[in-house]
Coordinates of C-alpha atoms in Angstrom, one line a residue:
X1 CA 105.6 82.6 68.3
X2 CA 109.4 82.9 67.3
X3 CA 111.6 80.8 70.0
X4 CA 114.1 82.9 71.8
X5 CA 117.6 83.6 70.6
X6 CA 121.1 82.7 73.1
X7 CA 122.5 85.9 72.8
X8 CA 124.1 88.2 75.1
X9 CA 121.4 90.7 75.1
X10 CA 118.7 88.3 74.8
X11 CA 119.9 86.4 77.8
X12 CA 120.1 90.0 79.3
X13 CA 116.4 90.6 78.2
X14 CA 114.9 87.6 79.8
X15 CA 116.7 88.3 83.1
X16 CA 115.0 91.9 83.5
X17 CA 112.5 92.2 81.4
X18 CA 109.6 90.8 83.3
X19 CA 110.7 93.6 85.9
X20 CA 111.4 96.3 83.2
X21 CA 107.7 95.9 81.5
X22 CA 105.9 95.5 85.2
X23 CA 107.3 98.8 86.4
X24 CA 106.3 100.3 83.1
X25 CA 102.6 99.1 83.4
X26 CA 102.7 99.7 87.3
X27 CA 101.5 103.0 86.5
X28 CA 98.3 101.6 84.9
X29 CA 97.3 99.4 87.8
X30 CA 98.4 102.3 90.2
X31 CA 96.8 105.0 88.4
X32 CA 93.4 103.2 88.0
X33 CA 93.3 102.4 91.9
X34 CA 94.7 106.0 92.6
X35 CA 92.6 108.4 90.9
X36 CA 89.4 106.9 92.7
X37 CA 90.4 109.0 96.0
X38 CA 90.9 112.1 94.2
X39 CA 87.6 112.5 92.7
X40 CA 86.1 114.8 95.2
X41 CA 89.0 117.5 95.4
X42 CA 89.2 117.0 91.6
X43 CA 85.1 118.2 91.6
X44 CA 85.9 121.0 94.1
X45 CA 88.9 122.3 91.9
X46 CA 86.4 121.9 88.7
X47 CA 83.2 123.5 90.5
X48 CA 81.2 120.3 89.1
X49 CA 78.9 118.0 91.1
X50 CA 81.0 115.1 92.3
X51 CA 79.2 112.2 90.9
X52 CA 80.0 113.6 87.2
X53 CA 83.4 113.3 88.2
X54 CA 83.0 109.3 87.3
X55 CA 83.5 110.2 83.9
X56 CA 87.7 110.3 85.0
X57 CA 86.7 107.1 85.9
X58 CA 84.1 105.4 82.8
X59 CA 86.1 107.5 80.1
X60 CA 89.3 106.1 80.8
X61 CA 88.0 102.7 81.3
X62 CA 86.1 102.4 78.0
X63 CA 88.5 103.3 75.9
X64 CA 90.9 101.6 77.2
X65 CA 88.4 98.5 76.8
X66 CA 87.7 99.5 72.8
X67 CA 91.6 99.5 72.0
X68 CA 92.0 95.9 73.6
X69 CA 90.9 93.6 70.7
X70 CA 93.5 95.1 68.5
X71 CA 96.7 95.1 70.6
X72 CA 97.7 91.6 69.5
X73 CA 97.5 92.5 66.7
X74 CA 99.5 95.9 66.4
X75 CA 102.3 93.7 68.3
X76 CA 102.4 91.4 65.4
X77 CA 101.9 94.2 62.4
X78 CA 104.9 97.2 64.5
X79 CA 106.6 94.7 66.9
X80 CA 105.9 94.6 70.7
X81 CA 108.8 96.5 71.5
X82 CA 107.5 99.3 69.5
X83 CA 104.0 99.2 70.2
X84 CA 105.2 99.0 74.1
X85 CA 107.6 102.3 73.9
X86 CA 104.5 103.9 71.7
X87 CA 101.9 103.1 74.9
X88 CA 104.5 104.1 77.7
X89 CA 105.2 107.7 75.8
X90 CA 101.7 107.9 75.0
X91 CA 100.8 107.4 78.9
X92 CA 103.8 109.8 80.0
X93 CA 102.8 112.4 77.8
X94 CA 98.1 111.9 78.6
X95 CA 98.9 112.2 81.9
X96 CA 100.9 115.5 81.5
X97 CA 97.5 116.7 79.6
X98 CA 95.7 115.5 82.0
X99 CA 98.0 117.2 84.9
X100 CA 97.6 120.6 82.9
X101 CA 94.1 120.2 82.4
X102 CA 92.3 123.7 82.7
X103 CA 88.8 122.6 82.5
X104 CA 86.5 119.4 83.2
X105 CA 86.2 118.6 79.2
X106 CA 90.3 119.1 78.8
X107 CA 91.0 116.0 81.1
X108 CA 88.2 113.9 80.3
X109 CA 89.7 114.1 76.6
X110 CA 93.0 113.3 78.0
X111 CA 91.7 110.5 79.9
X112 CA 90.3 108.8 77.1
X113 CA 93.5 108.7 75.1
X114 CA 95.3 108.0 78.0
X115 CA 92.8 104.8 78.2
X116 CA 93.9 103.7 74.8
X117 CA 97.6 103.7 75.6
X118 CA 97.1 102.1 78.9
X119 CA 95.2 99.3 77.0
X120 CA 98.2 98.4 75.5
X121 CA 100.9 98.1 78.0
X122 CA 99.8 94.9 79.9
X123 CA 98.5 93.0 76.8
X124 CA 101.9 93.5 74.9
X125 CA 104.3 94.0 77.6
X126 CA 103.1 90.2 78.3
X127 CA 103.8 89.5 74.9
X128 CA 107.1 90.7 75.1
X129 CA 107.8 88.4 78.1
X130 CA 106.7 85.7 76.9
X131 CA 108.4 85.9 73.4
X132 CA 111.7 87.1 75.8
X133 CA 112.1 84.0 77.9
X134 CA 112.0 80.3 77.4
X135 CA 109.0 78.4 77.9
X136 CA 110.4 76.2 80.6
X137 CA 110.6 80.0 82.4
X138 CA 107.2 81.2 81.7
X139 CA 105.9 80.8 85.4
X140 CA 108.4 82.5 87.0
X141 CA 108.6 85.3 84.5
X142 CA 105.3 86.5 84.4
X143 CA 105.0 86.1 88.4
X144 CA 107.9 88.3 88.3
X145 CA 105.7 90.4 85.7
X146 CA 102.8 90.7 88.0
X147 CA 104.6 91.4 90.8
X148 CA 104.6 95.2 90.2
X149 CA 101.3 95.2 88.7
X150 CA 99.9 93.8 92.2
X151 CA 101.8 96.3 94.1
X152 CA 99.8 99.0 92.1
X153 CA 96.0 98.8 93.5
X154 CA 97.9 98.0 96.6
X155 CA 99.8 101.5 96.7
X156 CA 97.5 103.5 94.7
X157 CA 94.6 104.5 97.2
X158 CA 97.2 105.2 100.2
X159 CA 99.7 106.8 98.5
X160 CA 97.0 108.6 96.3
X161 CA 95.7 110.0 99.3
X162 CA 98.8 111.3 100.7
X163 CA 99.4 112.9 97.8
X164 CA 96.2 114.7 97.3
X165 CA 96.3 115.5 101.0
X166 CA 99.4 117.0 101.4
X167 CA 99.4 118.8 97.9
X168 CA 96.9 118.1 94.8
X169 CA 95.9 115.5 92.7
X170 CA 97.4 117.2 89.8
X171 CA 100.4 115.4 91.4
X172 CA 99.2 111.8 90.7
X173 CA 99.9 112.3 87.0
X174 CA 103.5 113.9 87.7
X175 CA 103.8 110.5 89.4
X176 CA 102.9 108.7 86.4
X177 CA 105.3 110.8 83.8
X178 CA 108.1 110.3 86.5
X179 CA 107.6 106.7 86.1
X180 CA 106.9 106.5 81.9
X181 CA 110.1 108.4 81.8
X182 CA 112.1 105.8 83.9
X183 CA 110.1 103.2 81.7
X184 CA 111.0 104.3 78.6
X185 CA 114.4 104.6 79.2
X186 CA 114.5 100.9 80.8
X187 CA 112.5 99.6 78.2
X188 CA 114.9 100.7 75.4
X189 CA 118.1 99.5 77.3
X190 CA 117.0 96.3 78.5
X191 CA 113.9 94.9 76.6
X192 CA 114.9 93.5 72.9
X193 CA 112.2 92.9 70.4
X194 CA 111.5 89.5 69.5
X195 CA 109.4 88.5 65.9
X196 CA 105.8 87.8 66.3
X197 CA 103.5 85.6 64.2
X198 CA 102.7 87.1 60.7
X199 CA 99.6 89.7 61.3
X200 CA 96.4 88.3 59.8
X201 CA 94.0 91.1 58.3
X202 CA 92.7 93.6 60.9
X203 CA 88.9 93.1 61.1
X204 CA 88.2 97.0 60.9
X205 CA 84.6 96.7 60.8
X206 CA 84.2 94.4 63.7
X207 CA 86.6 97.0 65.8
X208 CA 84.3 100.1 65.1
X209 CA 81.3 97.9 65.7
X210 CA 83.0 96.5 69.0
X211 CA 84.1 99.9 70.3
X212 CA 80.9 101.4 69.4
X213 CA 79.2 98.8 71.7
X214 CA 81.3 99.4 74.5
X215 CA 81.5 103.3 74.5
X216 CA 77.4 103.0 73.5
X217 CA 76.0 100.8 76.7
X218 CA 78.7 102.6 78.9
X219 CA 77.7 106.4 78.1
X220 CA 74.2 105.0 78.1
X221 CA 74.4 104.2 81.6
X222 CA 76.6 107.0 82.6
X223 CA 74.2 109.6 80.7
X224 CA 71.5 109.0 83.1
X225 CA 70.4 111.5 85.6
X226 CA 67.2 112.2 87.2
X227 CA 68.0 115.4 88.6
X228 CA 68.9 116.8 85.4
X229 CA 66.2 117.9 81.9
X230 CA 64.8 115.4 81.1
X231 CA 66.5 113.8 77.4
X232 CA 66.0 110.7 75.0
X233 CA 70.0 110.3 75.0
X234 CA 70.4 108.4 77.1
X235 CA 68.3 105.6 75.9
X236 CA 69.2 106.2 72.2
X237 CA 73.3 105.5 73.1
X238 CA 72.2 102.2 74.8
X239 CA 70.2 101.0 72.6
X240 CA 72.9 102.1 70.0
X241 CA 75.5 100.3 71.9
X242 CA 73.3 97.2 72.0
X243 CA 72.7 97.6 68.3
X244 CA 76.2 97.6 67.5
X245 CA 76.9 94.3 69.9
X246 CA 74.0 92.6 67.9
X247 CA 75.6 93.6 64.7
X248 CA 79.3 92.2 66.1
X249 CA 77.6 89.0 66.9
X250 CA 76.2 88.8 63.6
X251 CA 79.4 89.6 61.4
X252 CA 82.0 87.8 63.8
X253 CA 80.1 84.1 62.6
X254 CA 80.5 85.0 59.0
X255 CA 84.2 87.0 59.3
X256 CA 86.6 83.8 58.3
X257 CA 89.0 85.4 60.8
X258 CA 87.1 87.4 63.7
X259 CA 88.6 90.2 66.0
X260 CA 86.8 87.8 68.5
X261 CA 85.6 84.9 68.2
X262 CA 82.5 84.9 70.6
X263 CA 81.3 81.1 69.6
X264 CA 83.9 80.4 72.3
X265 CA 80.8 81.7 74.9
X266 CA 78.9 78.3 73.9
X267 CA 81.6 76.6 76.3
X268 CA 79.5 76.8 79.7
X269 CA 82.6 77.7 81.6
X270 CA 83.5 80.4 79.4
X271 CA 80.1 81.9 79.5
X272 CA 80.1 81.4 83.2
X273 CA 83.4 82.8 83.7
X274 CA 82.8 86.4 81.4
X275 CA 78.9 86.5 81.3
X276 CA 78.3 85.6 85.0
X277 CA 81.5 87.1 86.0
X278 CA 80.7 90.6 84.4
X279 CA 78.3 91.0 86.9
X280 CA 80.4 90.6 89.9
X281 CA 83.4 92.7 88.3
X282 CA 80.8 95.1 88.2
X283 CA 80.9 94.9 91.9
X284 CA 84.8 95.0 91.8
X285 CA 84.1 98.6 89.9
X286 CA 81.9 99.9 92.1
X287 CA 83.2 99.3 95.4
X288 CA 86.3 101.8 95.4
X289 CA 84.1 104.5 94.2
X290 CA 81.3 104.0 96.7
X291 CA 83.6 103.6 99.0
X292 CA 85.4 106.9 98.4
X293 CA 81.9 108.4 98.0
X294 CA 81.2 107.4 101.6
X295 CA 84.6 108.3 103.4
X296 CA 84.8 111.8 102.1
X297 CA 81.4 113.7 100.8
X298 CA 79.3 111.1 102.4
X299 CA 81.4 111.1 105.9
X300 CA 83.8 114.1 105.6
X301 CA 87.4 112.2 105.8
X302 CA 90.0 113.5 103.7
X303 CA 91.4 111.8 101.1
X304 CA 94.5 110.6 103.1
X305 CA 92.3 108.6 105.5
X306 CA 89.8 107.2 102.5
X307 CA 93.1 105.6 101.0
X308 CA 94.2 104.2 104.2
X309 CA 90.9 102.7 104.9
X310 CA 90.3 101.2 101.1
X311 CA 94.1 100.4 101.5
X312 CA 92.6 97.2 103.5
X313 CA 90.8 96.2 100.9
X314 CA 93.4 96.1 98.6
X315 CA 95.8 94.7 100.9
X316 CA 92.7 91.4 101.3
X317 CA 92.8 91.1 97.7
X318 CA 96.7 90.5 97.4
X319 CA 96.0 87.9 100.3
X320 CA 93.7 86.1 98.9
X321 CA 94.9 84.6 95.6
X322 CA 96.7 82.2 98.0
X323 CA 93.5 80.8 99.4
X324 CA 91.7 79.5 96.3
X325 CA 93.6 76.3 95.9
X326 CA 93.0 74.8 98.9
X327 CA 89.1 75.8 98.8
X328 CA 88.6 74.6 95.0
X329 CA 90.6 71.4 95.9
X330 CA 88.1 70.8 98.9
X331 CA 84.5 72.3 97.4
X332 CA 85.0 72.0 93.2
X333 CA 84.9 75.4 91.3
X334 CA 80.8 74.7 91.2
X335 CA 80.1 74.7 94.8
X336 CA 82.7 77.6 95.4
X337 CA 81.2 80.1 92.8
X338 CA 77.7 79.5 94.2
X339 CA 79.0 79.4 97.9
X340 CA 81.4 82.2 97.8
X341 CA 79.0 84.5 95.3
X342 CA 76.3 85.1 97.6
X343 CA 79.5 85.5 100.8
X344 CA 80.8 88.4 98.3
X345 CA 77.3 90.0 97.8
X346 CA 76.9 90.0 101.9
X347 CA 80.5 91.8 102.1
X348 CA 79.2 94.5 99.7
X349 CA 75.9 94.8 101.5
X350 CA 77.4 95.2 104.9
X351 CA 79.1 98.4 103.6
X352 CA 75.7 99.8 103.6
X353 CA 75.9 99.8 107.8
X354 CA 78.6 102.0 108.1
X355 CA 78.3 105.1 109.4
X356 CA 79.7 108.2 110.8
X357 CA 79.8 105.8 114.3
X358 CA 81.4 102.7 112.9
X359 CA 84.8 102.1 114.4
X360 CA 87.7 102.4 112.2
X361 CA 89.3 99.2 113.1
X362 CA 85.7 97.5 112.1
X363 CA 85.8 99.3 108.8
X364 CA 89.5 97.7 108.2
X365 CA 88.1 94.4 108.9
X366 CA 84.9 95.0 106.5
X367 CA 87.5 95.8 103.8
X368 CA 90.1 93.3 104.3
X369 CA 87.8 90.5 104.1
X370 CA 85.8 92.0 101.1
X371 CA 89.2 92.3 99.4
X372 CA 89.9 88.7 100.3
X373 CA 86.6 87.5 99.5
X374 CA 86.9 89.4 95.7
X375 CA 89.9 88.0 95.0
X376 CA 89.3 85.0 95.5
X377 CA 86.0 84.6 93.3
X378 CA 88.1 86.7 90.7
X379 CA 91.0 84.3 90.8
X380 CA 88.7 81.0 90.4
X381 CA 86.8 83.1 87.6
X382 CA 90.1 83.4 85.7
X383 CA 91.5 80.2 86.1
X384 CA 88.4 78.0 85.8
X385 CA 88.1 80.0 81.9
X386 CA 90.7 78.1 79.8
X387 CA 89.5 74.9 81.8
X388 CA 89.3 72.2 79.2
X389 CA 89.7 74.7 76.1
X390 CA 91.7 73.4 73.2
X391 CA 94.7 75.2 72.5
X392 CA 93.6 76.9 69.9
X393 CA 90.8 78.9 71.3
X394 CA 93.1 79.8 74.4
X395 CA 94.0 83.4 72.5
X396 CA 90.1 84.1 72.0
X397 CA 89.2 83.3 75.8
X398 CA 92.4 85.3 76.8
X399 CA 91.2 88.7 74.6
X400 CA 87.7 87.9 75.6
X401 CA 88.6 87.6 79.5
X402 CA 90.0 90.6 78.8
X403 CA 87.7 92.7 77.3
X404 CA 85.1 91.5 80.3
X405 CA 87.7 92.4 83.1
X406 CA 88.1 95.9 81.8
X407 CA 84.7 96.9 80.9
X408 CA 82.8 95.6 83.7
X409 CA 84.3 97.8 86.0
X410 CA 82.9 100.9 83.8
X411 CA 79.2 100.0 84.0
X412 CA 79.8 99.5 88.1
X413 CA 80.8 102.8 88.5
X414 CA 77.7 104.0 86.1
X415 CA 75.2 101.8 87.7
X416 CA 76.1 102.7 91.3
X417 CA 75.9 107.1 89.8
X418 CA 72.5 106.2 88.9
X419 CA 71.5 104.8 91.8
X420 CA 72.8 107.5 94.0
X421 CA 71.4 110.1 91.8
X422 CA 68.1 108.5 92.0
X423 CA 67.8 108.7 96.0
X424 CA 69.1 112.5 95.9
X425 CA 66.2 112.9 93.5
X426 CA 63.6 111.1 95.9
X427 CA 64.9 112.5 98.8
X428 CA 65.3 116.0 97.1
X429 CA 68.7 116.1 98.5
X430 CA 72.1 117.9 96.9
X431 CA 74.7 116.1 98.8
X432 CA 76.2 113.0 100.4
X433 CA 75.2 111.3 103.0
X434 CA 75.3 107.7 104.6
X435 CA 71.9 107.6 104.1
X436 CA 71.4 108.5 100.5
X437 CA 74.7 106.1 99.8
X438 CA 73.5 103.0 101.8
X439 CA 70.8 101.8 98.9
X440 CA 73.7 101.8 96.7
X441 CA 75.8 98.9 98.2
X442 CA 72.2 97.4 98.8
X443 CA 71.9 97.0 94.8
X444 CA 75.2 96.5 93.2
X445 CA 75.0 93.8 96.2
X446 CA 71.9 92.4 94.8
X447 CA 72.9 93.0 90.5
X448 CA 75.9 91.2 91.3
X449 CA 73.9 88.1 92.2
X450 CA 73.0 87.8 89.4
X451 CA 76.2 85.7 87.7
X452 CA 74.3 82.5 90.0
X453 CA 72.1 82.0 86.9
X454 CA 75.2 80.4 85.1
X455 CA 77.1 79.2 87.7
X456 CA 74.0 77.2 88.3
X457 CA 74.0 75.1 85.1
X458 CA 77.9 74.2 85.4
X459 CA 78.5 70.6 86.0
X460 CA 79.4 70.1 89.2
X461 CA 82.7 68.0 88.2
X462 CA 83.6 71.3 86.0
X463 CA 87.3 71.8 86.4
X464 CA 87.9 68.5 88.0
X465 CA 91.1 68.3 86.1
X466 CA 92.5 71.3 87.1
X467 CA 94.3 70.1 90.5
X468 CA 95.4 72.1 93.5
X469 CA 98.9 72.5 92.3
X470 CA 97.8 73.3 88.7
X471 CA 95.4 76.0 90.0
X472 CA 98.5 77.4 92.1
X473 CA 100.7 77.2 89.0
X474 CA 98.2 79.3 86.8
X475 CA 97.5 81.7 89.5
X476 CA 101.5 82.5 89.4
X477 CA 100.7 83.5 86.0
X478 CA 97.4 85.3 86.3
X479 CA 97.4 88.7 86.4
X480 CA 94.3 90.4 86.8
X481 CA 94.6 94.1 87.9
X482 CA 90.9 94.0 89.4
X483 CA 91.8 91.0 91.5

């Protein structure tokens, strides 16, 4: 990594641009959180059954996961600066397709290349920080960096529903070219480019054979539908996408210099942080949408007051990074990840209670403490994951942690379509209701459980040498959108 020059605009560039670069991927995080409350007037606009509408959703999101191997590597080959004024365009001008959009297949195409240009603005816009500032600064700068990105899930679903209240979610991508357009301007005034590392060869084969796994097992799980004909297609893109991971696994240990290196997952705490972990991000993916499958087809609120409500959960999640110190410094990240697992699991299930009865102000508090509960398994997740790595693996774990951040949210979204799908078909029912919704939460609940089989086999003195203050300072420089 090349050190940072002393001149006027450098010193310039390190003052604003961990600012500049988290207003430019603020529209990413708010985006992502936004568009969830706008699926049902998006179906109604589209005449399509609202549970295909998670395509906005899964399309964006795998894609977005594909492009993410090769963004460190683009940075090094075209410069970050570049790469970063590339994505920001890229996501300005996506969203004006998608805000265009005459027909259901227009914006889903939209949203996938919108995915891949999203992918890159966190990735290398923290590359450009970090190659902008000092090291003795890194802390502060990329708290200063994820500062805008935590204010986006926080904003999206209440503003999001305004907006597609009071007008149409069309708007929400006029919000996003707004702000790409105030980006790009920034970014070119205040962010200088800094020289990476030399680019080593780009793996092509293991990116196709990557992406292909991803976009396989995703569209696998999204393709199913018992109401529909019945088709092989399903099962032939997910055991294509499983294929295709095989067939990574097998060409990353002979590639001298693999997109990722997943020998890194024989490290207990870095299976146990992305294998275990993906099934509780898969929780974190599904709860917005169930939720916003609930509030509006399921109990008829529009979308203004399903924002406001999942705003609580959001508003728990920011919360609760600052609690995980204190509870890994008095339980050990063993005892928490068990302890506070099967705690999550309960806070998903008791969604499954409410009803066109339940309180508002007890929904608020089922939410906020959800939100704090999630963030603060995702938090330990992230931090305990470069535990006791050598430095040299710390750029596999970080692409890996990544990749299973992003793409767990996707088969969420897909498992909880199926299983809604599934008890319209036994119930022979065309619509919403609590009823056929509640069995959702039940099983996502009950999948997500599932991450206990590795946090079992961690030592219990795992992360001992992490103390309270360290796991405060890495938490400053975390920033992961789904926490």
């Amino acid at each position: 990594m090349a050190e940072c020059s002393d001149s006027p605009a450098q010193g310039r560039g390190r003052m604003v641009a961990p600012l500049v670069v988290g207003a430019a991927t603020f529209m990413q995080a708010f985006d992502s959180s936004a568009i969830i409350v706008a699926l049902p007037a998006m179906a109604r606009d589209f005449g399509v059954p609202v549970l295909s509408l998670n395509l906005v959703v899964v399309a964006y999101l795998v894609a977005a996961t594909a492009a993410l191997p090769a963004c460190g590597w683009a940075a090094d080959r075209f410069g970050a600066r570049r790469i970063f004024l590339i994505a920001v365009t890229g996501f300005g001008l996506t969203s004006l397709a998608a805000m265009l959009a005459p027909g259901f297949g227009w914006l889903i195409a939209a949203r996938i290349v919108q995915g891949c240009m999203g992918a890159l603005l966190l990735p290398v816009g923290r590359i450009i920080v970090l190659r902008s500032v000092p090291r003795q600064d890194y802390v502060s700068a990329l708290a200063m960096l994820s500062l805008p990105i935590m204010l986006g899930p926080l904003l999206g679903p209440t503003l999001g529903g305004l907006v597609v209240t009071a007008g149409s979610w069309r708007w929400l991508f006029a919000i996003n070219i707004m702000v790409s357009i105030v980006g790009l301007l920034a970014v070119r005034h205040f962010v200088e480019d800094a020289p990476g590392d030399d680019p080593r060869p780009l793996d092509l084969i293991g990116l196709a054979l990557i992406a292909a796994a991803l976009v396989g097992i995703s569209s696998g799980i999204t393709a199913f539908n018992p109401n529909g004909p019945a088709s092989a297609l399903p099962a032939l893109l997910l055991v294509g996408g499983i294929v295709c991971a095989l067939g990574y696994g097998w060409h990353g240990r002979r590639h001298p210099q693999p997109l990722l290196d997943l020998r890194i997952l024989r490290v207990p705490v870095m299976a146990a942080a992305n294998l275990g972990g993906l099934f509780q991000r898969m929780l974190v993916g599904a709860a917005p949408f169930l939720l916003t499958m609930l509030f509006q087809p399921g109990l008829g609120l529009n979308a203004a007051t399903s924002g406001a409500l999942i705003f609580a959960s959001a508003f728990g999640a920011i919360l609760g990074r600052w609690f995980l110190p204190p509870l890994i410094a008095r339980f050990g990240f063993r005892t928490f990840l068990i302890g506070n697992s099967l705690v999550m699991a309960l806070s998903m299930a008791v969604c499954a209670l409410i009803d066109a009865d339940t309180p508002y102000a007890v929904i608020v508090i089922i939410l906020f403490l959800q939100g704090l509960i999630r963030a603060v398994q995702l938090m330990g997740l992230l931090t305990l994951s470069y535990a006791g790595l050598p430095h040299k693996d710390m750029g596999s774990a970080s692409t890996l942690a990544s990749i299973s951040q992003q793409f767990a949210i996707a088969p969420g979204i897909a498992l909880s379509v199926a299983a809604l799908q599934l008890m319209q078909h036994w119930r022979g029912a065309t619509t919403l209701s609590p009823a056929i919704i509640a069995p959702a939460f039940l099983l996502v609940a009950v999948v997500s459980l599932l991450s206990l089989i590795w946090y079992w086999r961690l030592p219990r003195d795992v992360g001992r040498e992490l103390s309270e203050s360290r796991v405060q300072a890495q938490l400053s420089t975390a920033s992961e959108g789904d926490a």
